[in-house]
GROMACS .gro file of C-alpha atoms in nm:
model
  162
    1MET     CA    1   9.641  11.318  10.770
    2ALA     CA    2   9.773  11.510  10.471
    3ASN     CA    3  10.084  11.728  10.466
    4GLN     CA    4  10.288  11.525  10.711
    5ASN     CA    5  10.656  11.596  10.684
    6PRO     CA    6  10.917  11.331  10.799
    7ILE     CA    7  10.941  11.491  11.144
    8HIS     CA    8  10.563  11.468  11.189
    9LYS     CA    9  10.570  11.099  11.081
   10MET     CA   10  10.858  11.022  11.321
   11ILE     CA   11  10.693  11.193  11.622
   12ARG     CA   12  10.362  11.017  11.550
   13THR     CA   13  10.531  10.685  11.518
   14ILE     CA   14  10.709  10.737  11.851
   15ALA     CA   15  10.386  10.851  12.023
   16LYS     CA   16  10.205  10.535  11.907
   17THR     CA   17  10.439  10.315  12.109
   18LYS     CA   18  10.397  10.233  12.478
   19ALA     CA   19  10.730  10.395  12.567
   20GLY     CA   20  10.664  10.700  12.347
   21SER     CA   21  10.309  10.751  12.485
   22LYS     CA   22  10.442  10.725  12.842
   23LEU     CA   23  10.716  10.976  12.772
   24PHE     CA   24  10.483  11.224  12.599
   25SER     CA   25  10.208  11.179  12.861
   26MET     CA   26  10.453  11.286  13.132
   27MET     CA   27  10.632  11.567  12.947
   28LEU     CA   28  10.439  11.719  12.664
   29HIS     CA   29  10.194  11.934  12.871
   30TYR     CA   30  10.488  12.104  13.039
   31PHE     CA   31  10.599  12.233  12.698
   32ASP     CA   32  10.262  12.268  12.525
   33ARG     CA   33  10.105  12.499  12.779
   34PRO     CA   34  10.371  12.780  12.756
   35VAL     CA   35  10.395  12.748  12.379
   36LEU     CA   36  10.016  12.775  12.340
   37LYS     CA   37  10.016  13.073  12.579
   38TRP     CA   38  10.307  13.252  12.403
   39THR     CA   39  10.151  13.198  12.058
   40ASN     CA   40   9.798  13.284  12.176
   41GLY     CA   41   9.675  12.933  12.091
   42ARG     CA   42   9.814  12.927  11.741
   43TYR     CA   43  10.084  12.669  11.800
   44SER     CA   44  10.181  12.394  12.040
   45VAL     CA   45  10.480  12.162  12.059
   46ALA     CA   46  10.255  11.882  11.932
   47SER     CA   47  10.120  12.086  11.642
   48LEU     CA   48  10.467  12.195  11.539
   49LEU     CA   49  10.642  11.859  11.581
   50ALA     CA   50  10.357  11.615  11.494
   51GLY     CA   51  10.139  11.831  11.274
   52LEU     CA   52   9.836  11.764  11.494
   53PRO     CA   53   9.540  12.012  11.538
   54ILE     CA   54   9.594  12.109  11.899
   55ILE     CA   55   9.335  12.314  12.097
   56ASN     CA   56   9.342  12.456  12.452
   57LEU     CA   57   9.028  12.323  12.628
   58THR     CA   58   8.918  12.503  12.948
   59THR     CA   59   8.670  12.326  13.165
   60ILE     CA   60   8.542  12.395  13.514
   61GLY     CA   61   8.679  12.140  13.764
   62ARG     CA   62   8.396  11.925  13.895
   63LYS     CA   63   8.543  11.915  14.241
   64SER     CA   64   8.722  12.246  14.268
   65GLY     CA   65   8.495  12.473  14.061
   66GLN     CA   66   8.809  12.628  13.920
   67PRO     CA   67   8.899  12.667  13.554
   68ARG     CA   68   9.123  12.382  13.425
   69THR     CA   69   9.300  12.409  13.090
   70MET     CA   70   9.439  12.118  12.893
   71PRO     CA   71   9.599  12.106  12.546
   72LEU     CA   72   9.425  11.831  12.340
   73ILE     CA   73   9.398  11.717  11.984
   74GLY     CA   74   9.077  11.884  11.851
   75ILE     CA   75   8.951  11.714  11.535
   76PRO     CA   76   8.744  11.956  11.319
   77ASP     CA   77   8.404  11.828  11.220
   78GLY     CA   78   8.221  12.110  11.051
   79ASP     CA   79   8.170  12.381  11.317
   80ASN     CA   80   8.222  12.117  11.593
   81LEU     CA   81   8.530  11.963  11.737
   82ILE     CA   82   8.585  11.604  11.839
   83VAL     CA   83   8.799  11.536  12.142
   84ILE     CA   84   8.916  11.193  12.257
   85GLY     CA   85   8.957  11.093  12.617
   86SER     CA   86   9.229  10.833  12.543
   87ASN     CA   87   9.462  10.943  12.822
   88TRP     CA   88   9.737  10.794  12.611
   89GLY     CA   89   9.578  10.446  12.663
   90GLY     CA   90   9.598  10.479  13.039
   91LYS     CA   91   9.392  10.303  13.301
   92ALA     CA   92   9.168  10.594  13.395
   93HIS     CA   93   8.958  10.844  13.204
   94PRO     CA   94   9.127  11.187  13.193
   95ALA     CA   95   8.998  11.444  13.441
   96TRP     CA   96   8.881  11.683  13.172
   97THR     CA   97   8.619  11.430  13.060
   98TYR     CA   98   8.475  11.414  13.412
   99ASN     CA   99   8.471  11.790  13.418
  100LEU     CA  100   8.279  11.811  13.093
  101LEU     CA  101   8.030  11.543  13.206
  102ALA     CA  102   7.967  11.744  13.526
  103ASN     CA  103   7.959  12.079  13.346
  104PRO     CA  104   7.947  12.057  12.964
  105GLU     CA  105   8.019  12.434  12.908
  106ALA     CA  106   8.377  12.490  12.798
  107THR     CA  107   8.599  12.749  12.634
  108VAL     CA  108   8.819  12.645  12.345
  109LEU     CA  109   9.115  12.839  12.217
  110VAL     CA  110   9.204  12.728  11.868
  111ASN     CA  111   9.411  12.919  11.607
  112GLY     CA  112   9.427  13.215  11.840
  113ARG     CA  113   9.050  13.246  11.874
  114SER     CA  114   8.856  13.172  12.190
  115GLN     CA  115   8.507  13.031  12.163
  116LYS     CA  116   8.239  12.907  12.405
  117MET     CA  117   8.132  12.549  12.337
  118MET     CA  118   7.903  12.291  12.476
  119ALA     CA  119   8.016  11.926  12.508
  120HIS     CA  120   7.833  11.598  12.488
  121LEU     CA  121   7.944  11.237  12.516
  122THR     CA  122   7.886  11.050  12.197
  123GLN     CA  123   7.731  10.699  12.180
  124GLY     CA  124   7.647  10.442  11.916
  125ALA     CA  125   7.678  10.547  11.556
  126GLU     CA  126   7.771  10.903  11.638
  127ARG     CA  127   8.064  10.772  11.849
  128GLU     CA  128   8.178  10.540  11.575
  129ALA     CA  129   8.174  10.810  11.313
  130ALA     CA  130   8.360  11.052  11.547
  131TRP     CA  131   8.613  10.783  11.638
  132ASP     CA  132   8.681  10.704  11.271
  133LYS     CA  133   8.741  11.077  11.199
  134ALA     CA  134   8.978  11.092  11.498
  135VAL     CA  135   9.175  10.791  11.381
  136ASP     CA  136   9.202  10.942  11.033
  137VAL     CA  137   9.378  11.237  11.201
  138TYR     CA  138   9.589  11.037  11.441
  139LEU     CA  139   9.647  10.659  11.409
  140GLY     CA  140   9.786  10.640  11.761
  141TYR     CA  141   9.425  10.628  11.896
  142GLN     CA  142   9.403  10.270  11.769
  143ASN     CA  143   9.684  10.159  11.998
  144TYR     CA  144   9.551  10.361  12.296
  145GLU     CA  145   9.216  10.182  12.242
  146LYS     CA  146   9.396   9.843  12.269
  147TRP     CA  147   9.587   9.949  12.581
  148ALA     CA  148   9.266  10.078  12.743
  149ASP     CA  149   9.065   9.770  12.671
  150HIS     CA  150   8.938   9.771  13.035
  151ARG     CA  151   8.748  10.098  12.970
  152ASN     CA  152   8.554  10.253  12.679
  153ILE     CA  153   8.749  10.559  12.566
  154ARG     CA  154   8.526  10.867  12.583
  155VAL     CA  155   8.467  11.046  12.256
  156MET     CA  156   8.312  11.389  12.301
  157VAL     CA  157   8.187  11.650  12.062
  158LEU     CA  158   8.219  12.024  12.132
  159ALA     CA  159   7.957  12.242  11.964
  160PRO     CA  160   7.973  12.620  11.940
  161VAL     CA  161   7.732  12.809  12.173
  162GLY     CA  162   7.515  13.068  12.007
   0.00000   0.00000   0.00000
């Protein structure tokens, strides 16, 4: 990804390691959520420190029926956004992917603007193309894919509604 400063490169390098991904998976959401809220979705800790395009994705919990919001990397693809269910290379799919599979309607807050979107799980050539775009934005996905070799990382596309 273009325009990476030395801090962005350092944070991305750390996040690509097992120890770094473990640390960030446990801590980052505690800091990202308030920063996203305070800046109305314009900035997150990850966007500031790593230069990544962070979105706030709100899904409906498949079990609870309640809104669930998660900061994620949202890779622009025309009017669509690509989101990767890597879960930092963890053993299980992230809950937000189950929520989208059960109810594909979502709300995305990006750059301070809220938008209704519809999600679908990619497969085949569409998945490969989306995956390649995601890896172009964040190389860490390659390591996460290796660590999650026991499962196929979900790649989803969010398309604007209306």
